[in-house]
């Protein structure tokens, strides 16, 4: 087993050289860089900056496992949904360019007055769209088990069933709710 780091808590205040150095010193084999943190690996980077990020990881024993986005697909507003899908596609390109293998996305809850089944269907269809795009670029889509109620395994299962794409994976969030209910096989 290999141990890695997500910069969500630890590492959020480190620049990229410090992230890599601290992972090396502590024996972390890989890192997921969560967007908006001090490391600065963001979709706004130009081609030269992306190549520099790739080189930094290539020159170290630390693997860039992927990028953690805050992209989510539950909004009832079509413009917000489209923005999140398009932003995910930009993260996919960034991930490919910097040498990562996946982009983490998340469900983040249900919208008041929208049937849950409708929201799960929408999330699943969005996952399929970004899953196809990711596959075309060699980048996995990692669905984080996340959000009030959307984190429940039957809901995650429904999203995956609707997505129905081999490039869409589940990424566990290590919360107590992960152990509740009958699991994905139910």
CSV table of C-alpha atoms in Angstrom, one decimal:
chain,number,residue,atom,x,y,z
A,1,UNK,CA,0.0,0.0,0.0
A,2,UNK,CA,1.2,3.5,-0.8
A,3,UNK,CA,0.2,6.6,1.2
A,4,UNK,CA,-0.6,9.9,-0.4
A,5,UNK,CA,-1.7,13.4,0.5
A,6,UNK,CA,-4.6,15.6,-0.5
A,7,UNK,CA,-3.9,19.2,0.0
A,8,UNK,CA,-7.5,19.8,1.4
A,9,UNK,CA,-6.2,20.2,5.0
A,10,UNK,CA,-2.5,19.4,5.2
A,11,UNK,CA,-0.6,21.2,2.5
A,12,UNK,CA,-3.2,23.8,1.7
A,13,UNK,CA,-0.8,26.6,2.7
A,14,UNK,CA,2.3,25.2,0.9
A,15,UNK,CA,3.6,26.3,-2.4
A,16,UNK,CA,4.3,23.5,-4.9
A,17,UNK,CA,8.0,23.0,-4.1
A,18,UNK,CA,7.1,22.7,-0.5
A,19,UNK,CA,4.3,20.2,-1.2
A,20,UNK,CA,6.8,18.0,-3.1
A,21,UNK,CA,9.6,18.4,-0.6
A,22,UNK,CA,7.3,17.6,2.4
A,23,UNK,CA,5.8,14.5,0.6
A,24,UNK,CA,9.3,13.3,-0.1
A,25,UNK,CA,10.4,13.8,3.5
A,26,UNK,CA,7.4,12.1,5.0
A,27,UNK,CA,7.3,9.2,2.5
A,28,UNK,CA,4.0,10.2,0.8
A,29,UNK,CA,4.2,8.5,-2.6
A,30,UNK,CA,1.7,10.8,-4.3
A,31,UNK,CA,-0.4,13.9,-3.9
A,32,UNK,CA,-3.8,15.2,-5.1
A,33,UNK,CA,-3.7,19.0,-5.5
A,34,UNK,CA,-7.0,20.6,-4.4
A,35,UNK,CA,-7.8,23.7,-6.4
A,36,UNK,CA,-7.6,27.2,-4.9
A,37,UNK,CA,-4.7,26.3,-2.6
A,38,UNK,CA,-1.3,27.9,-2.3
A,39,UNK,CA,0.4,25.4,-4.7
A,40,UNK,CA,-1.1,27.5,-7.5
A,41,UNK,CA,-1.8,24.6,-9.9
A,42,UNK,CA,-5.0,26.0,-11.5
A,43,UNK,CA,-6.8,26.0,-14.8
A,44,UNK,CA,-5.4,29.6,-15.4
A,45,UNK,CA,-1.9,28.2,-15.9
A,46,UNK,CA,-0.4,28.7,-19.4
A,47,UNK,CA,1.4,25.9,-21.3
A,48,UNK,CA,4.8,26.8,-20.0
A,49,UNK,CA,3.7,26.8,-16.4
A,50,UNK,CA,1.9,23.5,-16.9
A,51,UNK,CA,5.1,22.0,-18.3
A,52,UNK,CA,7.0,23.3,-15.3
A,53,UNK,CA,4.6,21.6,-12.9
A,54,UNK,CA,5.0,18.3,-14.9
A,55,UNK,CA,8.8,18.6,-14.7
A,56,UNK,CA,8.8,19.3,-11.0
A,57,UNK,CA,6.9,16.0,-10.4
A,58,UNK,CA,8.9,14.1,-13.0
A,59,UNK,CA,12.1,15.2,-11.2
A,60,UNK,CA,10.9,13.9,-7.9
A,61,UNK,CA,9.7,10.6,-6.4
A,62,UNK,CA,6.3,12.1,-5.7
A,63,UNK,CA,3.5,11.3,-8.2
A,64,UNK,CA,0.9,13.9,-9.1
A,65,UNK,CA,-2.1,11.5,-8.5
A,66,UNK,CA,-4.6,14.1,-9.7
A,67,UNK,CA,-6.4,17.3,-9.1
A,68,UNK,CA,-9.2,18.0,-6.7
A,69,UNK,CA,-11.8,20.3,-8.1
A,70,UNK,CA,-14.9,21.8,-6.5
A,71,UNK,CA,-17.0,21.0,-9.6
A,72,UNK,CA,-20.5,19.7,-8.9
A,73,UNK,CA,-23.5,18.9,-11.0
A,74,UNK,CA,-26.6,19.2,-8.8
A,75,UNK,CA,-27.6,22.8,-9.5
A,76,UNK,CA,-31.1,23.4,-10.8
A,77,UNK,CA,-29.8,26.4,-12.8
A,78,UNK,CA,-28.8,25.2,-16.3
A,79,UNK,CA,-26.2,28.0,-16.6
A,80,UNK,CA,-24.5,26.9,-13.3
A,81,UNK,CA,-24.6,23.3,-14.4
A,82,UNK,CA,-23.0,24.1,-17.7
A,83,UNK,CA,-20.3,26.2,-16.0
A,84,UNK,CA,-19.4,23.3,-13.8
A,85,UNK,CA,-19.2,20.9,-16.7
A,86,UNK,CA,-17.0,23.2,-18.7
A,87,UNK,CA,-14.8,23.9,-15.7
A,88,UNK,CA,-14.4,20.2,-15.2
A,89,UNK,CA,-13.2,19.9,-18.9
A,90,UNK,CA,-10.6,22.6,-18.2
A,91,UNK,CA,-9.4,20.7,-15.1
A,92,UNK,CA,-9.1,17.6,-17.3
A,93,UNK,CA,-6.9,19.4,-19.7
A,94,UNK,CA,-4.8,20.8,-16.8
A,95,UNK,CA,-4.5,17.3,-15.3
A,96,UNK,CA,-3.3,15.9,-18.6
A,97,UNK,CA,-0.8,18.7,-19.2
A,98,UNK,CA,0.7,18.4,-15.7
A,99,UNK,CA,0.9,14.6,-15.7
A,100,UNK,CA,-1.9,13.7,-13.3
A,101,UNK,CA,-4.2,10.8,-13.9
A,102,UNK,CA,-7.6,12.0,-12.6
A,103,UNK,CA,-9.8,14.8,-11.6
A,104,UNK,CA,-12.0,14.6,-8.5
A,105,UNK,CA,-15.5,16.0,-8.7
A,106,UNK,CA,-18.4,15.8,-6.2
A,107,UNK,CA,-22.1,15.7,-5.7
A,108,UNK,CA,-22.9,18.3,-3.0
A,109,UNK,CA,-26.5,17.7,-2.0
A,110,UNK,CA,-30.0,18.0,-3.3
A,111,UNK,CA,-31.8,21.1,-4.3
A,112,UNK,CA,-34.9,22.1,-2.4
A,113,UNK,CA,-38.1,21.4,-4.4
A,114,UNK,CA,-36.3,19.3,-7.0
A,115,UNK,CA,-37.1,15.5,-6.9
A,116,UNK,CA,-34.0,13.6,-5.8
A,117,UNK,CA,-34.3,11.2,-8.7
A,118,UNK,CA,-34.1,14.1,-11.1
A,119,UNK,CA,-31.0,15.4,-9.4
A,120,UNK,CA,-29.3,12.0,-9.4
A,121,UNK,CA,-30.1,11.6,-13.1
A,122,UNK,CA,-28.7,15.0,-13.9
A,123,UNK,CA,-25.5,14.3,-11.9
A,124,UNK,CA,-25.1,11.0,-13.7
A,125,UNK,CA,-25.6,12.4,-17.1
A,126,UNK,CA,-23.1,15.2,-16.3
A,127,UNK,CA,-20.6,12.5,-15.1
A,128,UNK,CA,-21.0,10.7,-18.4
A,129,UNK,CA,-20.3,13.8,-20.4
A,130,UNK,CA,-17.1,14.6,-18.4
A,131,UNK,CA,-16.2,10.9,-18.3
A,132,UNK,CA,-16.2,10.7,-22.1
A,133,UNK,CA,-14.2,14.0,-22.4
A,134,UNK,CA,-11.7,12.7,-19.7
A,135,UNK,CA,-11.3,9.4,-21.5
A,136,UNK,CA,-10.4,11.3,-24.7
A,137,UNK,CA,-7.6,13.0,-22.8
A,138,UNK,CA,-6.4,10.0,-20.7
A,139,UNK,CA,-7.8,11.4,-17.4
A,140,UNK,CA,-10.2,9.6,-15.0
A,141,UNK,CA,-13.2,11.2,-13.4
A,142,UNK,CA,-13.2,10.5,-9.7
A,143,UNK,CA,-16.6,11.0,-8.0
A,144,UNK,CA,-16.1,11.8,-4.4
A,145,UNK,CA,-18.6,10.3,-2.0
A,146,UNK,CA,-19.7,13.7,-0.7
A,147,UNK,CA,-22.6,16.0,0.2
A,148,UNK,CA,-25.6,15.8,2.5
A,149,UNK,CA,-27.6,12.8,1.4
A,150,UNK,CA,-25.9,12.6,-2.0
A,151,UNK,CA,-23.0,10.8,-0.1
A,152,UNK,CA,-25.3,7.9,0.7
A,153,UNK,CA,-24.2,4.8,-1.2
A,154,UNK,CA,-27.5,4.1,-2.9
A,155,UNK,CA,-27.4,7.6,-4.3
A,156,UNK,CA,-23.8,7.2,-5.4
A,157,UNK,CA,-24.7,3.9,-7.1
A,158,UNK,CA,-27.6,5.6,-9.0
A,159,UNK,CA,-25.2,8.3,-10.2
A,160,UNK,CA,-22.8,5.7,-11.4
A,161,UNK,CA,-25.5,3.7,-13.1
A,162,UNK,CA,-26.7,6.7,-15.0
A,163,UNK,CA,-23.2,7.7,-15.9
A,164,UNK,CA,-22.5,4.2,-17.2
A,165,UNK,CA,-19.0,5.0,-18.3
A,166,UNK,CA,-15.8,3.1,-17.4
A,167,UNK,CA,-13.8,6.3,-17.0
A,168,UNK,CA,-16.0,7.4,-14.0
A,169,UNK,CA,-14.8,6.1,-10.7
A,170,UNK,CA,-15.7,6.4,-7.0
A,171,UNK,CA,-13.3,8.2,-4.7
A,172,UNK,CA,-14.1,7.6,-1.0
A,173,UNK,CA,-14.1,10.5,1.4
A,174,UNK,CA,-13.5,8.5,4.5
A,175,UNK,CA,-16.5,9.7,6.4
A,176,UNK,CA,-18.5,7.7,9.0
A,177,UNK,CA,-21.5,7.6,6.5
A,178,UNK,CA,-19.3,5.5,4.2
A,179,UNK,CA,-20.0,2.5,6.5
A,180,UNK,CA,-23.8,3.0,6.8
A,181,UNK,CA,-26.4,1.1,4.9
A,182,UNK,CA,-26.0,-1.9,2.7
A,183,UNK,CA,-23.1,-0.7,0.5
A,184,UNK,CA,-22.7,-0.5,-3.3
A,185,UNK,CA,-23.6,-4.1,-3.8
A,186,UNK,CA,-27.1,-3.8,-2.4
